[in-house]
mmCIF file of C-alpha atoms and ligand atoms in Angstrom:
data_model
loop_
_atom_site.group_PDB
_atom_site.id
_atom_site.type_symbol
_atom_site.label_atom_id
_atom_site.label_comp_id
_atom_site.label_asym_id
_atom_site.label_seq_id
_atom_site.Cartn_x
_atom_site.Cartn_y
_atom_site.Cartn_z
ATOM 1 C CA UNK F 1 0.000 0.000 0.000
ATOM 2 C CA UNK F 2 1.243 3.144 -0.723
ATOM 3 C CA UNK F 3 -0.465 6.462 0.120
ATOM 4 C CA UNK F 4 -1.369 7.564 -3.002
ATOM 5 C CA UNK F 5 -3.021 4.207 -3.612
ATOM 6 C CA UNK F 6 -4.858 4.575 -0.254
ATOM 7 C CA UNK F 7 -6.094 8.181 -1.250
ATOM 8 C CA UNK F 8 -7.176 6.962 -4.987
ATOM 9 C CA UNK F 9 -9.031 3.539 -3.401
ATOM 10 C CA UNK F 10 -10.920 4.634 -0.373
ATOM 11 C CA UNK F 11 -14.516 4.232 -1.159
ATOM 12 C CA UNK F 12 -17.193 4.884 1.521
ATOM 13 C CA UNK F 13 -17.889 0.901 2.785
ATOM 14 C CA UNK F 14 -20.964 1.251 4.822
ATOM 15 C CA UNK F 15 -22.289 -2.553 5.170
ATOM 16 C CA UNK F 16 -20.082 -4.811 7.633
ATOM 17 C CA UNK F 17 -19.300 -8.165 8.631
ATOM 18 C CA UNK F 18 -20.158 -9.439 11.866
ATOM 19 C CA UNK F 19 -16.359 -9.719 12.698
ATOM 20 C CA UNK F 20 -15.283 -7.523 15.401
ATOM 21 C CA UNK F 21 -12.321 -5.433 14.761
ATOM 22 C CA UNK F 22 -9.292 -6.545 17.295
ATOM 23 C CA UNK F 23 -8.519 -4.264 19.994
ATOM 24 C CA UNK F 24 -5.053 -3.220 18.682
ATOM 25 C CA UNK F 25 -6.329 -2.461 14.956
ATOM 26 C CA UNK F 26 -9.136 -0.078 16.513
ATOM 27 C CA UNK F 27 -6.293 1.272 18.506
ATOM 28 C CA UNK F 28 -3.937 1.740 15.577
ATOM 29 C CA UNK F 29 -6.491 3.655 13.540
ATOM 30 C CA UNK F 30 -7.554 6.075 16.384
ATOM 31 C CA UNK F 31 -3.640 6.522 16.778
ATOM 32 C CA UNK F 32 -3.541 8.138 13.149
ATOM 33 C CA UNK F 33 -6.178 10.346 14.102
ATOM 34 C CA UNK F 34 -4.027 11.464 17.221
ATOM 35 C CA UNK F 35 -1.478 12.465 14.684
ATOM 36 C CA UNK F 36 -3.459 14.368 12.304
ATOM 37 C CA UNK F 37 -2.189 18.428 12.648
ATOM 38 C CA UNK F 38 -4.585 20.546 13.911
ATOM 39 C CA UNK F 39 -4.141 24.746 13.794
ATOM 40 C CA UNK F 40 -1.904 25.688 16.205
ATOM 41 C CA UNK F 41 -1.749 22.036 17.074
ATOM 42 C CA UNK F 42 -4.268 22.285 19.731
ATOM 43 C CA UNK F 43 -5.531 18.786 19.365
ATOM 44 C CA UNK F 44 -8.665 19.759 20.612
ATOM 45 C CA UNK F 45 -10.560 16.383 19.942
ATOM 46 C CA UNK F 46 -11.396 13.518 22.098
ATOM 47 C CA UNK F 47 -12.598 10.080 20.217
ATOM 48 C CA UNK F 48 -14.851 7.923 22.126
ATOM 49 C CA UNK F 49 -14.729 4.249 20.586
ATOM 50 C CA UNK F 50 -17.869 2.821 20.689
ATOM 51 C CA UNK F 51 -18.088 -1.340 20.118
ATOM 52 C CA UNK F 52 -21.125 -1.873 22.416
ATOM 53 C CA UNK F 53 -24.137 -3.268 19.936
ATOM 54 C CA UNK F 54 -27.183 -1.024 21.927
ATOM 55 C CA UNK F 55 -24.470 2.518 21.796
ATOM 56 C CA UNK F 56 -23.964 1.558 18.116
ATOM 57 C CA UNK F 57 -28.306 1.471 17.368
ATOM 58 C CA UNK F 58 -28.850 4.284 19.418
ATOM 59 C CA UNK F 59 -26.741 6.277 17.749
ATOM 60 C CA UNK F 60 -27.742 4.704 14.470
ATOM 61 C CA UNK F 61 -30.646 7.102 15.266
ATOM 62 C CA UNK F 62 -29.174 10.405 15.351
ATOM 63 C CA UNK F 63 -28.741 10.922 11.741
ATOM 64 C CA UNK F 64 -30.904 10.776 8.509
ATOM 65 C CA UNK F 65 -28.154 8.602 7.058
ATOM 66 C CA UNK F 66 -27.153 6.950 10.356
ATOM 67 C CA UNK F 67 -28.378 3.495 9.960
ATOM 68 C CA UNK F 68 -25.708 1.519 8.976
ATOM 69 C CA UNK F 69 -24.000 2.677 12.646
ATOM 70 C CA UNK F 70 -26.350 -0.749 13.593
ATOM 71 C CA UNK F 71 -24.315 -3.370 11.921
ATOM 72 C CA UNK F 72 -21.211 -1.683 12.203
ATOM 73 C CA UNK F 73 -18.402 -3.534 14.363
ATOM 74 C CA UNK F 74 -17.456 -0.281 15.707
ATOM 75 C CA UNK F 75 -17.630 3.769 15.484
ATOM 76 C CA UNK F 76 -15.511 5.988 16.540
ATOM 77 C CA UNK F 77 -17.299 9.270 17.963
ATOM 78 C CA UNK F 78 -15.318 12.202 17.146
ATOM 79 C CA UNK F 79 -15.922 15.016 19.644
ATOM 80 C CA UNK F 80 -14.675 18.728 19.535
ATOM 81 C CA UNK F 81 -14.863 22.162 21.023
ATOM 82 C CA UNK F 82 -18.336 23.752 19.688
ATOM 83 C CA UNK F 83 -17.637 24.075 15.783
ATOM 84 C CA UNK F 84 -19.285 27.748 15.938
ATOM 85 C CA UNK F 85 -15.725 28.934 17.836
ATOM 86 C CA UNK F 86 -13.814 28.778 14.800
ATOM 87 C CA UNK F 87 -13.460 27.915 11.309
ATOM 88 C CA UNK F 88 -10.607 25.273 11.968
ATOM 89 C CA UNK F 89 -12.473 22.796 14.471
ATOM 90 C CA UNK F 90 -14.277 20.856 11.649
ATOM 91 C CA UNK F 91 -10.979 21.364 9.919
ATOM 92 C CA UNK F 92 -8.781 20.001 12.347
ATOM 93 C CA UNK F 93 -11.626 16.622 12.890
ATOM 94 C CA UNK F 94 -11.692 16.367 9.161
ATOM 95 C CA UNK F 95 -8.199 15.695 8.569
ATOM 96 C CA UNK F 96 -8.419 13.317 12.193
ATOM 97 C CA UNK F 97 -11.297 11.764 10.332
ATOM 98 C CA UNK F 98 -9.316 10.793 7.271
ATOM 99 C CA UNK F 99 -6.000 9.734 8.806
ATOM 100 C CA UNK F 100 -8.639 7.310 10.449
ATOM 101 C CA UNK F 101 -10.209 6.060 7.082
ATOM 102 C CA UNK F 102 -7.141 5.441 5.500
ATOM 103 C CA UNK F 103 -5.373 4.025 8.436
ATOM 104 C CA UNK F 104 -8.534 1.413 8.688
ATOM 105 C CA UNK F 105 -8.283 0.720 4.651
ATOM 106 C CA UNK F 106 -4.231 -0.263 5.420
ATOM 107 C CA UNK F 107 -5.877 -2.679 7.825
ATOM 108 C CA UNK F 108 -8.694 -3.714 5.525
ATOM 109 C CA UNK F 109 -11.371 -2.520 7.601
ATOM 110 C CA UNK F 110 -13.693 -0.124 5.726
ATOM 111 C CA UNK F 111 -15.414 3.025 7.065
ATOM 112 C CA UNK F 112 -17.750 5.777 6.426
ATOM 113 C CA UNK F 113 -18.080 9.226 7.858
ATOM 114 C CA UNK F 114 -21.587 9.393 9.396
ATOM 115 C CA UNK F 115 -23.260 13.108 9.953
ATOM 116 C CA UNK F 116 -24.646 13.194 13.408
ATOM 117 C CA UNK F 117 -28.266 15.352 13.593
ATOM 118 C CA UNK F 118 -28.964 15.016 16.887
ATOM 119 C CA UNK F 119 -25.847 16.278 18.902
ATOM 120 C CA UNK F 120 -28.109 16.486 22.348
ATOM 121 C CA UNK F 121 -29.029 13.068 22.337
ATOM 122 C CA UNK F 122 -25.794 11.887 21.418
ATOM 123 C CA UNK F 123 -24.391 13.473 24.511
ATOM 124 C CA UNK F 124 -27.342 11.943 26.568
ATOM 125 C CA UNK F 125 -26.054 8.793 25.231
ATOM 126 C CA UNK F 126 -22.495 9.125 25.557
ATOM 127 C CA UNK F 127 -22.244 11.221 28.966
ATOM 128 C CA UNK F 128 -19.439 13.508 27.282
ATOM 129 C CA UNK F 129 -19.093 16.994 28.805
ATOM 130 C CA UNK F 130 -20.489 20.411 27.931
ATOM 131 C CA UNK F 131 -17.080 21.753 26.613
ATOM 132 C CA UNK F 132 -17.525 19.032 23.741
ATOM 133 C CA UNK F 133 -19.267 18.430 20.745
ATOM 134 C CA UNK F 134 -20.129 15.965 18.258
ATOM 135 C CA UNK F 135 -21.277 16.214 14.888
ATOM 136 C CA UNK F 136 -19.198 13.172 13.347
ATOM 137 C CA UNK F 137 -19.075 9.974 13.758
ATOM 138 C CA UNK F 138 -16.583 7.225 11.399
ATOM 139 C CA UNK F 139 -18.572 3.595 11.475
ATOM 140 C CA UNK F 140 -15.998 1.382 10.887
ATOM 141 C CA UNK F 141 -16.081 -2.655 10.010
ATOM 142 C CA UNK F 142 -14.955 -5.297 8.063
ATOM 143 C CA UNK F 143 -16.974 -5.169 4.403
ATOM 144 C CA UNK F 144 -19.402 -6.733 3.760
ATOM 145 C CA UNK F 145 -18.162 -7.100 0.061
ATOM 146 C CA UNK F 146 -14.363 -7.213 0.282
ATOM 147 C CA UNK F 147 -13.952 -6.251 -2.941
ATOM 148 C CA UNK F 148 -15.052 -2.565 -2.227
ATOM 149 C CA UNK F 149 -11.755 -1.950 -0.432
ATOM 150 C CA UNK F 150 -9.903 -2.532 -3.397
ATOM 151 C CA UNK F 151 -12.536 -1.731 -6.616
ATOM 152 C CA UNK F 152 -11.248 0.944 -8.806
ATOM 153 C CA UNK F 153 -12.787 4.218 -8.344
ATOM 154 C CA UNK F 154 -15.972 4.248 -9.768
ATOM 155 C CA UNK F 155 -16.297 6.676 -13.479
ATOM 156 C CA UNK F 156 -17.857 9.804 -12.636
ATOM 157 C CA UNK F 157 -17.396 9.050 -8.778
ATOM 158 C CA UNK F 158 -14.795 12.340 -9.073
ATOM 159 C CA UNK F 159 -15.416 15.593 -10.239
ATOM 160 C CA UNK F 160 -12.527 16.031 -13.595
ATOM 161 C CA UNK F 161 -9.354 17.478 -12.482
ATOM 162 C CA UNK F 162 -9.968 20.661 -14.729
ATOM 163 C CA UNK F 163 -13.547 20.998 -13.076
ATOM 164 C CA UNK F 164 -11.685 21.594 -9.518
ATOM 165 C CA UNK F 165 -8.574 23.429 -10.575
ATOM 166 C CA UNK F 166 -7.767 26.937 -12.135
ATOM 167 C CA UNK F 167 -3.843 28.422 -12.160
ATOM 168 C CA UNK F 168 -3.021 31.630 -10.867
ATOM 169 C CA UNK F 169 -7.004 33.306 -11.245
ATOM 170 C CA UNK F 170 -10.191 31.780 -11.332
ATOM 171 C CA UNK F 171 -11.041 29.874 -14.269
ATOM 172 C CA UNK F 172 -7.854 29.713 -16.613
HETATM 173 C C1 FMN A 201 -18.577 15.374 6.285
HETATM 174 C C2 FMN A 201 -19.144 14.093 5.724
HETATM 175 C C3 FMN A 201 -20.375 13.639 6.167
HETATM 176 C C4 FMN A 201 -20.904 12.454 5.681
HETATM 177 N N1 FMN A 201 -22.087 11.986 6.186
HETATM 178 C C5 FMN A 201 -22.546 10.790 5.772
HETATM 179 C C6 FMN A 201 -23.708 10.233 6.362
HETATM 180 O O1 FMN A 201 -24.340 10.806 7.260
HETATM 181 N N2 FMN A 201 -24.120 9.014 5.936
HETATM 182 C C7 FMN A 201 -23.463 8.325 4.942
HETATM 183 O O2 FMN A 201 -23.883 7.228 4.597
HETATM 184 N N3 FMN A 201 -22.362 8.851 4.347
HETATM 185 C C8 FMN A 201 -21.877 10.045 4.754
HETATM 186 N N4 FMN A 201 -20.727 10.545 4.213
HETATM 187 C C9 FMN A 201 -19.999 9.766 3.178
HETATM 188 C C10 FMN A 201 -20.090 10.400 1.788
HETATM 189 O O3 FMN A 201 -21.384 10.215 1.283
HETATM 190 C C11 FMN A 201 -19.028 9.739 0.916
HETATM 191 O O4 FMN A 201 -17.782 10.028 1.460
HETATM 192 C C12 FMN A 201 -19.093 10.256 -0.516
HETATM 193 O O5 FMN A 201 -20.317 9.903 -1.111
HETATM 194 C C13 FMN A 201 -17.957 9.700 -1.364
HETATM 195 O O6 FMN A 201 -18.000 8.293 -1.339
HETATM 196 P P1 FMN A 201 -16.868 7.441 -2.071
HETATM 197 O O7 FMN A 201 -15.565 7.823 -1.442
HETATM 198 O O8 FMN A 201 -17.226 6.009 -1.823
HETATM 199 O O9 FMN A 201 -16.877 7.804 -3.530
HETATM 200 C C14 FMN A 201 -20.189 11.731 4.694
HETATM 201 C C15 FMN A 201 -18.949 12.188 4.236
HETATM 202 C C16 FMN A 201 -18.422 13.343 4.756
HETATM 203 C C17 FMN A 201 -17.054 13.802 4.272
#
């Protein structure tokens, strides 16, 4: 694997084997988000692995595109200072976020980013405290179809390079 591979491969895998994912893997891909730089390298984030199968339903329920968190071996609950503070808080858990996803890939265990809509009751779930947030969550497993770790990227899955890109002013 090489990073570039990683980057080009990565598809969102959101339908999971029963398998758990061993302690040390989980703990391996959390570790990448650890290292992910953050603006003034505050680190600001806390991640709260969840495995337990009622935690993983109930918050399954917090977003309109939540489900698969239900058959998912685990998620990992990405909390932050109140995004409203400043610009760089999603920032910073965005980059966390995808260190994760491609450290998981690396171990063959797919993942999805899942968009939390209920932030209240996920803290009434979760017991984290006021100066956190949550408004991410990464379901993680290992796929249900194998092959979607590994399937070229789909055609038109990617906006063209010279629909994202101008040089020097907008649009030449
Ligand atoms: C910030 C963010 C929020 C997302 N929220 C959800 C979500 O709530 N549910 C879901 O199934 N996928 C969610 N996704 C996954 C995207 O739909 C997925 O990354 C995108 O369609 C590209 O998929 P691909 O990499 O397989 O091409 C989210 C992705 C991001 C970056």
């Amino acid at each position: 694997m090489d990073v570039s591979q990683a980057i080009r491969m990565k598809r969102a895998v959101r339908e999971f084997t029963d398998d758990p994912i061993p302690e040390q893997l989980l703990t391996a891909v959390v570790n990448a988000g650890r290292r992910a730089q953050s603006a003034k390298n505050r680190q600001a984030w806390h991640f709260i692995i969840a495995q337990d199968r009622e935690v993983l339903v109930e918050l399954s329920q917090l977003g309109q595109f939540a489900k698969q968190l239900a058959g998912a071996a685990a998620a990992i609950v990405i909390l932050t200072p109140d995004p409203a503070e400043r610009w760089s808080i999603m920032f910073d858990a965005g980059q966390a976020a995808a260190y994760m996803q491609l450290a998981a890939w690396e171990l063959g265990i797919g993942s999805c980013p899942v968009s939390i809509y209920e932030p209240d009751r996920a803290r009434e779930l979760l017991g984290f405290p006021p100066k956190f947030h949550v408004r991410a969550v990464l379901s993680l497993g290992y796929p249900k179809d194998p092959s979607s770790l590994t399937a070229s990227p789909h055609a038109g899955g990617r906006k063209t390079l010279s629909e994202v890109i101008s040089y020097d002013r907008w649009g030449s």
